[in-house]
Amino acid sequence: MVKATGFVRRVLGFVFLAFGLNVFVQLIPQMHMPNPALEFFIGLAATGYMLPLLYISQAVAGALLLVGLFVPLALAILAPIVINILLFHLFLAPEGIPLALMIVAFEASLGWAYRDAFASMLQAKVTPEEIARTETAQHPVTA
């Protein structure tokens, strides 16, 4: 299972690193987009910040996944991007649904594999003191 998780992590990391860097170095040729999808991208580009933020986030998170550093953080950064990829292809560009579903499956499987890292994020009510007590109990300082 560990080998499969490592493989999925590297593949997802490579996908996001490649697509994130594609804007800057043109590794992948531009795909034809249907009109609604093109209008969506024109709107994002018009903001002046959204597309650069998106591509830089993808590249950084992809690189983190690829090398295996801060994997839960990378997955958290990519989660809203992955949801948007799925919805984009469901509503605006259906020909990309197979790739979108693969990305969702990879993100979900990695999220499950690293679920313990997200435990404190998924508590309904928590205070900083409770987190400090939990961390101290899990990692006691030895003198």
PDB file of C-alpha atoms in Angstrom:
ATOM      1  CA  MET A   1       0.000   0.000   0.000  1.00  0.00           C
ATOM      2  CA  VAL A   2       2.882   2.347   0.777  1.00  0.00           C
ATOM      3  CA  LYS A   3       4.310   1.862  -2.729  1.00  0.00           C
ATOM      4  CA  ALA A   4       0.934   2.607  -4.330  1.00  0.00           C
ATOM      5  CA  THR A   5       0.544   5.756  -2.230  1.00  0.00           C
ATOM      6  CA  GLY A   6       4.026   6.910  -3.209  1.00  0.00           C
ATOM      7  CA  PHE A   7       3.267   6.273  -6.879  1.00  0.00           C
ATOM      8  CA  VAL A   8      -0.036   8.184  -6.729  1.00  0.00           C
ATOM      9  CA  ARG A   9       1.658  11.046  -4.852  1.00  0.00           C
ATOM     10  CA  ARG A  10       4.389  11.333  -7.473  1.00  0.00           C
ATOM     11  CA  VAL A  11       1.991  11.119 -10.427  1.00  0.00           C
ATOM     12  CA  LEU A  12      -0.308  13.777  -8.949  1.00  0.00           C
ATOM     13  CA  GLY A  13       2.719  15.916  -8.113  1.00  0.00           C
ATOM     14  CA  PHE A  14       4.034  15.622 -11.657  1.00  0.00           C
ATOM     15  CA  VAL A  15       0.616  16.495 -13.149  1.00  0.00           C
ATOM     16  CA  PHE A  16       0.261  19.654 -11.078  1.00  0.00           C
ATOM     17  CA  LEU A  17       3.887  20.684 -11.480  1.00  0.00           C
ATOM     18  CA  ALA A  18       3.675  20.255 -15.267  1.00  0.00           C
ATOM     19  CA  PHE A  19       0.354  22.075 -15.644  1.00  0.00           C
ATOM     20  CA  GLY A  20       1.440  24.791 -13.213  1.00  0.00           C
ATOM     21  CA  LEU A  21       4.698  25.429 -15.071  1.00  0.00           C
ATOM     22  CA  ASN A  22       3.085  25.099 -18.502  1.00  0.00           C
ATOM     23  CA  VAL A  23       2.043  28.745 -18.506  1.00  0.00           C
ATOM     24  CA  PHE A  24       5.625  29.842 -18.016  1.00  0.00           C
ATOM     25  CA  VAL A  25       7.530  27.343 -20.204  1.00  0.00           C
ATOM     26  CA  GLN A  26       4.863  25.959 -22.626  1.00  0.00           C
ATOM     27  CA  LEU A  27       5.500  22.245 -22.066  1.00  0.00           C
ATOM     28  CA  ILE A  28       2.006  21.204 -23.163  1.00  0.00           C
ATOM     29  CA  PRO A  29       0.313  22.650 -26.271  1.00  0.00           C
ATOM     30  CA  GLN A  30      -2.797  24.772 -25.722  1.00  0.00           C
ATOM     31  CA  MET A  31      -5.992  22.758 -25.977  1.00  0.00           C
ATOM     32  CA  HIS A  32      -9.067  24.002 -27.788  1.00  0.00           C
ATOM     33  CA  MET A  33     -11.730  25.079 -25.285  1.00  0.00           C
ATOM     34  CA  PRO A  34     -15.450  25.362 -25.918  1.00  0.00           C
ATOM     35  CA  ASN A  35     -16.811  28.910 -25.750  1.00  0.00           C
ATOM     36  CA  PRO A  36     -18.136  28.832 -22.154  1.00  0.00           C
ATOM     37  CA  ALA A  37     -14.804  27.458 -20.895  1.00  0.00           C
ATOM     38  CA  LEU A  38     -12.894  30.114 -22.832  1.00  0.00           C
ATOM     39  CA  GLU A  39     -15.111  32.851 -21.388  1.00  0.00           C
ATOM     40  CA  PHE A  40     -14.429  31.484 -17.908  1.00  0.00           C
ATOM     41  CA  PHE A  41     -10.648  31.681 -18.471  1.00  0.00           C
ATOM     42  CA  ILE A  42     -10.946  35.166 -19.950  1.00  0.00           C
ATOM     43  CA  GLY A  43     -12.769  36.217 -16.784  1.00  0.00           C
ATOM     44  CA  LEU A  44     -10.052  34.730 -14.579  1.00  0.00           C
ATOM     45  CA  ALA A  45      -7.353  36.411 -16.665  1.00  0.00           C
ATOM     46  CA  ALA A  46      -9.155  39.753 -16.440  1.00  0.00           C
ATOM     47  CA  THR A  47      -8.648  39.813 -12.673  1.00  0.00           C
ATOM     48  CA  GLY A  48      -4.915  40.122 -13.220  1.00  0.00           C
ATOM     49  CA  TYR A  49      -4.071  37.896 -10.259  1.00  0.00           C
ATOM     50  CA  MET A  50      -6.193  34.736 -10.350  1.00  0.00           C
ATOM     51  CA  LEU A  51      -4.429  32.772 -13.092  1.00  0.00           C
ATOM     52  CA  PRO A  52      -0.899  33.489 -11.813  1.00  0.00           C
ATOM     53  CA  LEU A  53      -2.043  32.536  -8.289  1.00  0.00           C
ATOM     54  CA  LEU A  54      -3.625  29.352  -9.622  1.00  0.00           C
ATOM     55  CA  TYR A  55      -0.609  28.275 -11.663  1.00  0.00           C
ATOM     56  CA  ILE A  56       1.950  29.106  -8.982  1.00  0.00           C
ATOM     57  CA  SER A  57      -0.133  27.251  -6.371  1.00  0.00           C
ATOM     58  CA  GLN A  58      -0.351  24.218  -8.664  1.00  0.00           C
ATOM     59  CA  ALA A  59       3.385  24.235  -9.381  1.00  0.00           C
ATOM     60  CA  VAL A  60       4.422  24.645  -5.732  1.00  0.00           C
ATOM     61  CA  ALA A  61       1.984  22.034  -4.413  1.00  0.00           C
ATOM     62  CA  GLY A  62       2.920  19.682  -7.255  1.00  0.00           C
ATOM     63  CA  ALA A  63       6.619  20.059  -6.446  1.00  0.00           C
ATOM     64  CA  LEU A  64       5.939  19.366  -2.764  1.00  0.00           C
ATOM     65  CA  LEU A  65       4.041  16.194  -3.662  1.00  0.00           C
ATOM     66  CA  LEU A  66       6.722  15.119  -6.102  1.00  0.00           C
ATOM     67  CA  VAL A  67       9.505  15.333  -3.527  1.00  0.00           C
ATOM     68  CA  GLY A  68       7.345  14.216  -0.593  1.00  0.00           C
ATOM     69  CA  LEU A  69       7.640  17.317   1.584  1.00  0.00           C
ATOM     70  CA  PHE A  70       4.685  18.855   3.440  1.00  0.00           C
ATOM     71  CA  VAL A  71       2.331  16.430   1.666  1.00  0.00           C
ATOM     72  CA  PRO A  72      -0.756  17.226   3.822  1.00  0.00           C
ATOM     73  CA  LEU A  73      -0.212  20.952   3.198  1.00  0.00           C
ATOM     74  CA  ALA A  74       0.106  20.346  -0.549  1.00  0.00           C
ATOM     75  CA  LEU A  75      -3.102  18.293  -0.524  1.00  0.00           C
ATOM     76  CA  ALA A  76      -4.913  21.056   1.368  1.00  0.00           C
ATOM     77  CA  ILE A  77      -3.709  23.660  -1.154  1.00  0.00           C
ATOM     78  CA  LEU A  78      -4.814  21.476  -4.064  1.00  0.00           C
ATOM     79  CA  ALA A  79      -8.232  20.479  -2.668  1.00  0.00           C
ATOM     80  CA  PRO A  80     -10.181  23.549  -3.903  1.00  0.00           C
ATOM     81  CA  ILE A  81      -8.275  23.445  -7.201  1.00  0.00           C
ATOM     82  CA  VAL A  82      -9.211  19.784  -7.697  1.00  0.00           C
ATOM     83  CA  ILE A  83     -12.878  20.509  -6.946  1.00  0.00           C
ATOM     84  CA  ASN A  84     -12.806  23.368  -9.459  1.00  0.00           C
ATOM     85  CA  ILE A  85     -11.175  21.132 -12.094  1.00  0.00           C
ATOM     86  CA  LEU A  86     -13.985  18.605 -11.668  1.00  0.00           C
ATOM     87  CA  LEU A  87     -16.747  21.231 -11.799  1.00  0.00           C
ATOM     88  CA  PHE A  88     -15.096  23.020 -14.736  1.00  0.00           C
ATOM     89  CA  HIS A  89     -15.135  19.827 -16.768  1.00  0.00           C
ATOM     90  CA  LEU A  90     -18.623  18.814 -15.639  1.00  0.00           C
ATOM     91  CA  PHE A  91     -20.182  22.141 -16.605  1.00  0.00           C
ATOM     92  CA  LEU A  92     -17.915  23.785 -19.204  1.00  0.00           C
ATOM     93  CA  ALA A  93     -15.627  21.274 -20.924  1.00  0.00           C
ATOM     94  CA  PRO A  94     -16.994  17.717 -20.618  1.00  0.00           C
ATOM     95  CA  GLU A  95     -14.321  16.172 -22.841  1.00  0.00           C
ATOM     96  CA  GLY A  96     -11.863  16.469 -19.939  1.00  0.00           C
ATOM     97  CA  ILE A  97     -13.973  14.548 -17.412  1.00  0.00           C
ATOM     98  CA  PRO A  98     -11.834  11.355 -17.489  1.00  0.00           C
ATOM     99  CA  LEU A  99      -8.676  13.255 -16.480  1.00  0.00           C
ATOM    100  CA  ALA A 100     -10.639  15.278 -13.903  1.00  0.00           C
ATOM    101  CA  LEU A 101     -12.017  12.082 -12.335  1.00  0.00           C
ATOM    102  CA  MET A 102      -8.520  10.587 -12.194  1.00  0.00           C
ATOM    103  CA  ILE A 103      -7.217  13.705 -10.426  1.00  0.00           C
ATOM    104  CA  VAL A 104     -10.133  13.620  -7.955  1.00  0.00           C
ATOM    105  CA  ALA A 105      -9.509   9.917  -7.264  1.00  0.00           C
ATOM    106  CA  PHE A 106      -5.790  10.517  -6.687  1.00  0.00           C
ATOM    107  CA  GLU A 107      -6.450  13.486  -4.387  1.00  0.00           C
ATOM    108  CA  ALA A 108      -9.074  11.518  -2.433  1.00  0.00           C
ATOM    109  CA  SER A 109      -6.837   8.462  -2.073  1.00  0.00           C
ATOM    110  CA  LEU A 110      -3.953  10.593  -0.818  1.00  0.00           C
ATOM    111  CA  GLY A 111      -6.294  12.463   1.518  1.00  0.00           C
ATOM    112  CA  TRP A 112      -7.352   9.108   2.946  1.00  0.00           C
ATOM    113  CA  ALA A 113      -3.766   7.901   3.254  1.00  0.00           C
ATOM    114  CA  TYR A 114      -2.796  11.075   5.147  1.00  0.00           C
ATOM    115  CA  ARG A 115      -6.093  11.367   7.067  1.00  0.00           C
ATOM    116  CA  ASP A 116      -4.407  11.441  10.484  1.00  0.00           C
ATOM    117  CA  ALA A 117      -2.647  14.676   9.508  1.00  0.00           C
ATOM    118  CA  PHE A 118      -6.049  16.307   8.947  1.00  0.00           C
ATOM    119  CA  ALA A 119      -7.657  15.156  12.214  1.00  0.00           C
ATOM    120  CA  SER A 120      -7.233  18.464  14.047  1.00  0.00           C
ATOM    121  CA  MET A 121      -8.554  20.408  11.035  1.00  0.00           C
ATOM    122  CA  LEU A 122     -11.763  18.384  11.093  1.00  0.00           C
ATOM    123  CA  GLN A 123     -12.734  19.098  14.712  1.00  0.00           C
ATOM    124  CA  ALA A 124     -15.867  21.238  14.978  1.00  0.00           C
ATOM    125  CA  LYS A 125     -14.697  23.239  17.986  1.00  0.00           C
ATOM    126  CA  VAL A 126     -11.118  23.507  19.108  1.00  0.00           C
ATOM    127  CA  THR A 127      -9.078  26.053  21.013  1.00  0.00           C
ATOM    128  CA  PRO A 128      -5.348  26.744  20.797  1.00  0.00           C
ATOM    129  CA  GLU A 129      -4.982  25.430  24.350  1.00  0.00           C
ATOM    130  CA  GLU A 130      -6.524  22.070  23.393  1.00  0.00           C
ATOM    131  CA  ILE A 131      -4.147  21.752  20.459  1.00  0.00           C
ATOM    132  CA  ALA A 132      -1.162  22.568  22.693  1.00  0.00           C
ATOM    133  CA  ARG A 133      -2.269  19.954  25.261  1.00  0.00           C
ATOM    134  CA  THR A 134      -2.700  17.317  22.534  1.00  0.00           C
ATOM    135  CA  GLU A 135       0.694  18.054  21.005  1.00  0.00           C
ATOM    136  CA  THR A 136       2.381  18.005  24.411  1.00  0.00           C
ATOM    137  CA  ALA A 137       0.764  14.644  25.230  1.00  0.00           C
ATOM    138  CA  GLN A 138       1.810  13.182  21.871  1.00  0.00           C
ATOM    139  CA  HIS A 139       5.336  14.607  21.906  1.00  0.00           C
ATOM    140  CA  PRO A 140       6.480  15.055  25.506  1.00  0.00           C
ATOM    141  CA  VAL A 141       9.654  17.056  25.943  1.00  0.00           C
ATOM    142  CA  THR A 142      12.389  14.982  27.520  1.00  0.00           C
ATOM    143  CA  ALA A 143      15.217  16.684  29.379  1.00  0.00           C
TER     144      ALA A 143
END
